[in-house]
PDB file of C-alpha atoms in Angstrom:
ATOM      1  CA  GLY S  22     -12.950  30.274   0.418  1.00  0.00           C
ATOM      2  CA  ALA S  23     -16.138  30.840  -1.491  1.00  0.00           C
ATOM      3  CA  VAL S  24     -18.845  32.850   0.189  1.00  0.00           C
ATOM      4  CA  VAL S  25     -22.581  32.491   0.051  1.00  0.00           C
ATOM      5  CA  SER S  26     -24.568  35.380   1.443  1.00  0.00           C
ATOM      6  CA  GLN S  27     -28.134  34.949   2.639  1.00  0.00           C
ATOM      7  CA  HIS S  28     -30.481  37.772   3.506  1.00  0.00           C
ATOM      8  CA  PRO S  29     -32.224  38.527   5.777  1.00  0.00           C
ATOM      9  CA  SER S  30     -30.700  36.770   8.786  1.00  0.00           C
ATOM     10  CA  TRP S  31     -33.989  36.864  10.608  1.00  0.00           C
ATOM     11  CA  VAL S  32     -37.490  38.046   9.849  1.00  0.00           C
ATOM     12  CA  ILE S  33     -40.777  38.232  11.706  1.00  0.00           C
ATOM     13  CA  CYS S  34     -43.940  38.423   9.666  1.00  0.00           C
ATOM     14  CA  LYS S  35     -47.676  38.228  10.158  1.00  0.00           C
ATOM     15  CA  SER S  36     -49.705  35.195   9.152  1.00  0.00           C
ATOM     16  CA  GLY S  37     -50.902  35.440   5.595  1.00  0.00           C
ATOM     17  CA  THR S  38     -48.071  37.605   4.337  1.00  0.00           C
ATOM     18  CA  SER S  39     -45.200  36.579   2.068  1.00  0.00           C
ATOM     19  CA  VAL S  40     -41.510  36.651   2.815  1.00  0.00           C
ATOM     20  CA  LYS S  41     -38.643  36.609   0.333  1.00  0.00           C
ATOM     21  CA  ILE S  42     -35.230  35.204   1.211  1.00  0.00           C
ATOM     22  CA  GLU S  43     -32.227  35.862  -1.002  1.00  0.00           C
ATOM     23  CA  CYS S  44     -29.189  33.661  -1.522  1.00  0.00           C
ATOM     24  CA  ARG S  45     -26.175  35.036  -3.359  1.00  0.00           C
ATOM     25  CA  SER S  46     -22.890  33.440  -4.316  1.00  0.00           C
ATOM     26  CA  LEU S  47     -20.446  36.301  -3.928  1.00  0.00           C
ATOM     27  CA  ASP S  48     -17.318  35.114  -5.679  1.00  0.00           C
ATOM     28  CA  PHE S  49     -18.347  32.201  -7.851  1.00  0.00           C
ATOM     29  CA  GLN S  50     -21.082  31.202 -10.260  1.00  0.00           C
ATOM     30  CA  ALA S  51     -23.597  28.588  -9.219  1.00  0.00           C
ATOM     31  CA  THR S  52     -25.943  27.067 -11.775  1.00  0.00           C
ATOM     32  CA  THR S  53     -27.494  25.120  -8.943  1.00  0.00           C
ATOM     33  CA  MET S  54     -28.379  26.183  -5.438  1.00  0.00           C
ATOM     34  CA  PHE S  55     -30.139  24.199  -2.758  1.00  0.00           C
ATOM     35  CA  TRP S  56     -32.692  25.234  -0.158  1.00  0.00           C
ATOM     36  CA  TYR S  57     -32.977  23.514   3.202  1.00  0.00           C
ATOM     37  CA  ARG S  58     -35.260  23.922   6.184  1.00  0.00           C
ATOM     38  CA  GLN S  59     -34.394  23.031   9.741  1.00  0.00           C
ATOM     39  CA  PHE S  60     -36.758  22.841  12.706  1.00  0.00           C
ATOM     40  CA  PRO S  61     -35.319  23.043  16.238  1.00  0.00           C
ATOM     41  CA  LYS S  62     -33.144  20.053  17.109  1.00  0.00           C
ATOM     42  CA  GLN S  63     -33.949  18.456  13.767  1.00  0.00           C
ATOM     43  CA  SER S  64     -31.804  17.664  10.766  1.00  0.00           C
ATOM     44  CA  LEU S  65     -31.395  19.835   7.712  1.00  0.00           C
ATOM     45  CA  MET S  66     -34.144  18.813   5.323  1.00  0.00           C
ATOM     46  CA  LEU S  67     -33.693  19.465   1.627  1.00  0.00           C
ATOM     47  CA  MET S  68     -36.638  21.409   0.235  1.00  0.00           C
ATOM     48  CA  ALA S  69     -35.692  22.014  -3.365  1.00  0.00           C
ATOM     49  CA  THR S  70     -32.953  22.328  -5.927  1.00  0.00           C
ATOM     50  CA  SER S  71     -32.862  25.690  -7.641  1.00  0.00           C
ATOM     51  CA  ASN S  72     -31.667  25.651 -11.257  1.00  0.00           C
ATOM     52  CA  GLU S  73     -30.565  28.801 -13.040  1.00  0.00           C
ATOM     53  CA  GLY S  74     -32.886  29.600 -15.910  1.00  0.00           C
ATOM     54  CA  SER S  75     -35.288  26.740 -15.310  1.00  0.00           C
ATOM     55  CA  LYS S  76     -37.829  25.477 -12.831  1.00  0.00           C
ATOM     56  CA  ALA S  77     -36.810  24.317  -9.413  1.00  0.00           C
ATOM     57  CA  THR S  78     -37.011  20.672  -8.452  1.00  0.00           C
ATOM     58  CA  TYR S  79     -38.956  20.155  -5.238  1.00  0.00           C
ATOM     59  CA  GLU S  80     -38.594  17.319  -2.778  1.00  0.00           C
ATOM     60  CA  GLN S  81     -41.586  15.175  -2.001  1.00  0.00           C
ATOM     61  CA  GLY S  82     -43.987  16.868   0.377  1.00  0.00           C
ATOM     62  CA  VAL S  83     -42.800  20.414  -0.334  1.00  0.00           C
ATOM     63  CA  GLU S  84     -45.499  22.586  -1.880  1.00  0.00           C
ATOM     64  CA  LYS S  85     -44.104  24.380  -4.901  1.00  0.00           C
ATOM     65  CA  ASP S  86     -46.910  26.935  -4.901  1.00  0.00           C
ATOM     66  CA  LYS S  87     -46.167  27.852  -1.327  1.00  0.00           C
ATOM     67  CA  PHE S  88     -42.385  27.957  -1.568  1.00  0.00           C
ATOM     68  CA  LEU S  89     -41.628  29.848  -4.755  1.00  0.00           C
ATOM     69  CA  ILE S  90     -38.070  29.591  -5.997  1.00  0.00           C
ATOM     70  CA  ASN S  91     -36.539  31.837  -8.609  1.00  0.00           C
ATOM     71  CA  HIS S  92     -32.981  31.452  -9.873  1.00  0.00           C
ATOM     72  CA  ALA S  93     -32.705  34.351 -12.269  1.00  0.00           C
ATOM     73  CA  SER S  94     -28.921  34.572 -12.497  1.00  0.00           C
ATOM     74  CA  LEU S  95     -25.815  32.515 -11.838  1.00  0.00           C
ATOM     75  CA  THR S  96     -25.315  34.241  -8.504  1.00  0.00           C
ATOM     76  CA  LEU S  97     -28.807  34.691  -7.084  1.00  0.00           C
ATOM     77  CA  SER S  98     -31.603  32.412  -5.997  1.00  0.00           C
ATOM     78  CA  THR S  99     -34.651  33.533  -4.040  1.00  0.00           C
ATOM     79  CA  LEU S 100     -37.116  31.616  -1.914  1.00  0.00           C
ATOM     80  CA  THR S 101     -40.495  33.203  -1.278  1.00  0.00           C
ATOM     81  CA  VAL S 102     -42.667  31.769   1.457  1.00  0.00           C
ATOM     82  CA  THR S 103     -46.171  32.721   0.396  1.00  0.00           C
ATOM     83  CA  SER S 104     -49.145  33.099   2.711  1.00  0.00           C
ATOM     84  CA  ALA S 105     -46.965  32.239   5.667  1.00  0.00           C
ATOM     85  CA  HIS S 106     -48.408  30.408   8.656  1.00  0.00           C
ATOM     86  CA  PRO S 107     -46.931  29.876  12.120  1.00  0.00           C
ATOM     87  CA  GLU S 108     -45.987  26.309  11.194  1.00  0.00           C
ATOM     88  CA  ASP S 109     -43.686  27.744   8.517  1.00  0.00           C
ATOM     89  CA  SER S 110     -41.568  29.248  11.279  1.00  0.00           C
ATOM     90  CA  SER S 111     -38.190  27.621  10.837  1.00  0.00           C
ATOM     91  CA  PHE S 112     -34.535  28.115   9.957  1.00  0.00           C
ATOM     92  CA  TYR S 113     -34.082  28.297   6.180  1.00  0.00           C
ATOM     93  CA  ILE S 114     -30.605  27.754   4.726  1.00  0.00           C
ATOM     94  CA  CYS S 115     -29.334  27.889   1.176  1.00  0.00           C
ATOM     95  CA  SER S 116     -26.209  26.332  -0.222  1.00  0.00           C
ATOM     96  CA  ALA S 117     -24.327  26.432  -3.484  1.00  0.00           C
ATOM     97  CA  ARG S 118     -21.425  24.750  -5.183  1.00  0.00           C
ATOM     98  CA  ALA S 119     -19.200  26.314  -7.783  1.00  0.00           C
ATOM     99  CA  THR S 120     -20.249  25.256 -11.249  1.00  0.00           C
ATOM    100  CA  GLY S 121     -18.386  22.305 -12.695  1.00  0.00           C
ATOM    101  CA  LEU S 122     -16.345  21.550  -9.603  1.00  0.00           C
ATOM    102  CA  ASN S 123     -16.652  18.586  -7.305  1.00  0.00           C
ATOM    103  CA  THR S 124     -16.291  20.739  -4.244  1.00  0.00           C
ATOM    104  CA  GLU S 125     -17.845  21.305  -0.909  1.00  0.00           C
ATOM    105  CA  ALA S 126     -21.191  23.001  -0.654  1.00  0.00           C
ATOM    106  CA  PHE S 127     -20.992  26.470   0.855  1.00  0.00           C
ATOM    107  CA  PHE S 128     -23.839  27.543   3.062  1.00  0.00           C
ATOM    108  CA  GLY S 129     -25.460  30.883   3.587  1.00  0.00           C
ATOM    109  CA  GLN S 130     -25.819  32.197   7.114  1.00  0.00           C
ATOM    110  CA  GLY S 131     -29.401  31.018   7.306  1.00  0.00           C
ATOM    111  CA  THR S 132     -32.657  32.910   7.831  1.00  0.00           C
ATOM    112  CA  ARG S 133     -34.673  32.547  11.004  1.00  0.00           C
ATOM    113  CA  LEU S 134     -38.323  33.013  10.024  1.00  0.00           C
ATOM    114  CA  THR S 135     -40.933  33.579  12.695  1.00  0.00           C
ATOM    115  CA  VAL S 136     -44.561  33.855  11.643  1.00  0.00           C
ATOM    116  CA  VAL S 137     -46.861  35.389  14.212  1.00  0.00           C
TER     117      VAL S 137
ATOM    118  CA  GLY C1210     -31.992   7.156  -2.191  1.00  0.00           C
ATOM    119  CA  GLN C1211     -29.788   7.528   0.833  1.00  0.00           C
ATOM    120  CA  ASN C1212     -29.747   6.005   4.275  1.00  0.00           C
ATOM    121  CA  ILE C1213     -27.463   7.697   6.807  1.00  0.00           C
ATOM    122  CA  ASP C1214     -26.985   6.561  10.383  1.00  0.00           C
ATOM    123  CA  GLN C1215     -25.172   8.448  13.155  1.00  0.00           C
ATOM    124  CA  PRO C1216     -25.485   8.371  16.941  1.00  0.00           C
ATOM    125  CA  THR C1217     -27.946  10.995  18.121  1.00  0.00           C
ATOM    126  CA  GLU C1218     -25.960  12.322  21.059  1.00  0.00           C
ATOM    127  CA  MET C1219     -22.513  11.961  22.580  1.00  0.00           C
ATOM    128  CA  THR C1220     -20.820  13.464  25.604  1.00  0.00           C
ATOM    129  CA  ALA C1221     -17.078  13.777  26.110  1.00  0.00           C
ATOM    130  CA  THR C1222     -14.704  15.515  28.477  1.00  0.00           C
ATOM    131  CA  GLU C1223     -12.636  18.562  27.669  1.00  0.00           C
ATOM    132  CA  GLY C1224      -9.180  17.508  26.465  1.00  0.00           C
ATOM    133  CA  ALA C1225     -10.307  14.015  25.488  1.00  0.00           C
ATOM    134  CA  ILE C1226     -10.715  12.335  22.101  1.00  0.00           C
ATOM    135  CA  VAL C1227     -14.073  11.448  20.597  1.00  0.00           C
ATOM    136  CA  GLN C1228     -14.989   9.447  17.508  1.00  0.00           C
ATOM    137  CA  ILE C1229     -18.292  10.035  15.743  1.00  0.00           C
ATOM    138  CA  ASN C1230     -19.307   7.210  13.433  1.00  0.00           C
ATOM    139  CA  CYS C1231     -21.432   7.353  10.330  1.00  0.00           C
ATOM    140  CA  THR C1232     -22.707   4.521   8.182  1.00  0.00           C
ATOM    141  CA  TYR C1233     -24.417   5.180   4.918  1.00  0.00           C
ATOM    142  CA  GLN C1234     -26.035   3.585   1.927  1.00  0.00           C
ATOM    143  CA  THR C1235     -26.242   5.663  -1.194  1.00  0.00           C
ATOM    144  CA  SER C1236     -26.342   5.286  -4.944  1.00  0.00           C
ATOM    145  CA  GLY C1237     -23.674   6.906  -7.074  1.00  0.00           C
ATOM    146  CA  PHE C1238     -21.288   7.602  -4.184  1.00  0.00           C
ATOM    147  CA  ASN C1239     -18.794  10.354  -4.850  1.00  0.00           C
ATOM    148  CA  GLY C1240     -17.236  11.193  -1.509  1.00  0.00           C
ATOM    149  CA  LEU C1241     -18.392  12.061   1.976  1.00  0.00           C
ATOM    150  CA  PHE C1242     -18.556  15.394   3.785  1.00  0.00           C
ATOM    151  CA  TRP C1243     -18.507  16.243   7.464  1.00  0.00           C
ATOM    152  CA  TYR C1244     -19.962  19.527   8.652  1.00  0.00           C
ATOM    153  CA  GLN C1245     -20.130  21.175  12.052  1.00  0.00           C
ATOM    154  CA  GLN C1246     -23.234  23.106  13.053  1.00  0.00           C
ATOM    155  CA  HIS C1247     -23.593  25.210  16.165  1.00  0.00           C
ATOM    156  CA  ALA C1248     -27.111  25.848  17.388  1.00  0.00           C
ATOM    157  CA  GLY C1249     -28.849  28.538  15.376  1.00  0.00           C
ATOM    158  CA  GLU C1250     -26.068  28.769  12.814  1.00  0.00           C
ATOM    159  CA  ALA C1251     -25.448  27.406   9.334  1.00  0.00           C
ATOM    160  CA  PRO C1252     -23.209  24.338   8.904  1.00  0.00           C
ATOM    161  CA  THR C1253     -19.515  24.871   8.331  1.00  0.00           C
ATOM    162  CA  PHE C1254     -17.340  22.546   6.300  1.00  0.00           C
ATOM    163  CA  LEU C1255     -14.943  20.262   8.164  1.00  0.00           C
ATOM    164  CA  SER C1256     -13.727  17.607   5.751  1.00  0.00           C
ATOM    165  CA  TYR C1257     -14.267  15.775   2.500  1.00  0.00           C
ATOM    166  CA  ASN C1258     -13.093  12.205   1.879  1.00  0.00           C
ATOM    167  CA  VAL C1259     -13.265  10.628  -1.523  1.00  0.00           C
ATOM    168  CA  LEU C1260     -10.576   7.949  -1.144  1.00  0.00           C
ATOM    169  CA  ASP C1261     -10.329   5.289   1.548  1.00  0.00           C
ATOM    170  CA  GLY C1262      -8.195   6.170   4.505  1.00  0.00           C
ATOM    171  CA  LEU C1263      -7.604   8.851   7.076  1.00  0.00           C
ATOM    172  CA  GLU C1264      -7.408  12.569   6.355  1.00  0.00           C
ATOM    173  CA  GLU C1265      -5.917  14.625   9.152  1.00  0.00           C
ATOM    174  CA  LYS C1266      -6.515  18.332   9.555  1.00  0.00           C
ATOM    175  CA  GLY C1267      -5.335  19.759  12.831  1.00  0.00           C
ATOM    176  CA  ARG C1268      -7.427  18.490  15.733  1.00  0.00           C
ATOM    177  CA  PHE C1269      -9.955  16.949  13.369  1.00  0.00           C
ATOM    178  CA  SER C1270      -9.468  13.812  11.271  1.00  0.00           C
ATOM    179  CA  SER C1271     -11.889  11.947   9.058  1.00  0.00           C
ATOM    180  CA  PHE C1272     -11.792   8.360   7.891  1.00  0.00           C
ATOM    181  CA  LEU C1273     -13.570   6.669   5.029  1.00  0.00           C
ATOM    182  CA  SER C1274     -14.103   3.066   3.983  1.00  0.00           C
ATOM    183  CA  ARG C1275     -16.060   2.973   0.761  1.00  0.00           C
ATOM    184  CA  SER C1276     -16.453  -0.780   0.712  1.00  0.00           C
ATOM    185  CA  LYS C1277     -17.998  -0.749   4.191  1.00  0.00           C
ATOM    186  CA  GLY C1278     -20.085   2.379   3.709  1.00  0.00           C
ATOM    187  CA  TYR C1279     -18.488   3.765   6.843  1.00  0.00           C
ATOM    188  CA  SER C1280     -16.866   6.972   7.957  1.00  0.00           C
ATOM    189  CA  TYR C1281     -15.853   8.516  11.224  1.00  0.00           C
ATOM    190  CA  LEU C1282     -14.862  11.953  12.443  1.00  0.00           C
ATOM    191  CA  LEU C1283     -12.188  12.040  15.120  1.00  0.00           C
ATOM    192  CA  LEU C1284     -11.867  15.081  17.340  1.00  0.00           C
ATOM    193  CA  LYS C1285      -8.768  15.391  19.520  1.00  0.00           C
ATOM    194  CA  GLU C1286      -7.981  17.667  22.452  1.00  0.00           C
ATOM    195  CA  LEU C1287     -11.623  18.537  22.815  1.00  0.00           C
ATOM    196  CA  GLN C1288     -12.518  22.095  23.670  1.00  0.00           C
ATOM    197  CA  MET C1289     -15.779  23.465  25.016  1.00  0.00           C
ATOM    198  CA  LYS C1290     -16.367  25.249  21.716  1.00  0.00           C
ATOM    199  CA  ASP C1291     -16.501  21.858  19.980  1.00  0.00           C
ATOM    200  CA  SER C1292     -19.955  21.342  21.501  1.00  0.00           C
ATOM    201  CA  ALA C1293     -22.089  21.288  18.359  1.00  0.00           C
ATOM    202  CA  SER C1294     -23.892  18.984  15.973  1.00  0.00           C
ATOM    203  CA  TYR C1295     -21.757  17.050  13.503  1.00  0.00           C
ATOM    204  CA  LEU C1296     -23.363  16.161  10.207  1.00  0.00           C
ATOM    205  CA  CYS C1297     -22.337  13.336   7.924  1.00  0.00           C
ATOM    206  CA  ALA C1298     -23.282  13.815   4.254  1.00  0.00           C
ATOM    207  CA  PRO C1299     -22.383  11.363   1.504  1.00  0.00           C
ATOM    208  CA  LYS C1300     -22.327  12.940  -1.921  1.00  0.00           C
ATOM    209  CA  GLY C1301     -23.958  11.418  -4.959  1.00  0.00           C
ATOM    210  CA  SER C1302     -22.738  11.708  -8.500  1.00  0.00           C
ATOM    211  CA  GLY C1303     -22.980  14.904 -10.502  1.00  0.00           C
ATOM    212  CA  ASN C1304     -24.338  18.071  -8.964  1.00  0.00           C
ATOM    213  CA  THR C1305     -26.775  16.335  -6.656  1.00  0.00           C
ATOM    214  CA  PRO C1306     -27.611  18.052  -3.366  1.00  0.00           C
ATOM    215  CA  LEU C1307     -26.083  16.996  -0.099  1.00  0.00           C
ATOM    216  CA  VAL C1308     -28.506  15.023   1.984  1.00  0.00           C
ATOM    217  CA  PHE C1309     -27.721  15.065   5.676  1.00  0.00           C
ATOM    218  CA  GLY C1310     -28.159  12.540   8.388  1.00  0.00           C
ATOM    219  CA  LYS C1311     -29.825  13.561  11.631  1.00  0.00           C
ATOM    220  CA  GLY C1312     -26.455  14.620  12.975  1.00  0.00           C
ATOM    221  CA  THR C1313     -24.713  13.852  16.235  1.00  0.00           C
ATOM    222  CA  ARG C1314     -25.045  16.385  19.054  1.00  0.00           C
ATOM    223  CA  LEU C1315     -21.754  16.453  20.901  1.00  0.00           C
ATOM    224  CA  SER C1316     -21.573  17.939  24.375  1.00  0.00           C
ATOM    225  CA  VAL C1317     -18.125  18.686  25.755  1.00  0.00           C
ATOM    226  CA  ILE C1318     -18.065  18.900  29.542  1.00  0.00           C
ATOM    227  CA  ALA C1319     -15.425  20.115  31.919  1.00  0.00           C
TER     228      ALA C1319
END
């Protein structure tokens, strides 16, 4: 099946620094990718929809200036957590669907972010 | 918007059968997904129902009733490794994102 690769799997950073997370569709093109965040024992919460070649669409309550999303190609979307704080520590997961197909969403492996 | 309701937790015995229910309200319904998520890992796809009825896939089956806004996931011959969260996600029309319910944490005990 289709594969979505997310990198890094885990990262520890200092408060105030920025962290970039990459999401790649390895064997299909995805005009749209989705970013989720999950706190321990909580549900997956949709943060934003990443659109290739245009601005991302953010869910209510998600700060677009803090969570920068870039979808520069049909196979790569990046999420940058800027000026990270300990409360940003969470599990971040991306997903993508093949363009034009009514198919399942494939998920990346997730990134465990810890801000110290 | 979407409204998804699943039981928060369930416990079942190894070798038994368990049914996880999901009710939903959504606009532009275009099928329903079930995912399995082990702690600390990304969700993995289990099933997709777009028509009413039961879809069987090995030990796992999924049922959908569109008119009732209801689905269930049936797990047979439970194994310890089936202990995980099970996420119900109705799909809207077009390329809309999947929005997940809170999930059901299933614990399989010996």
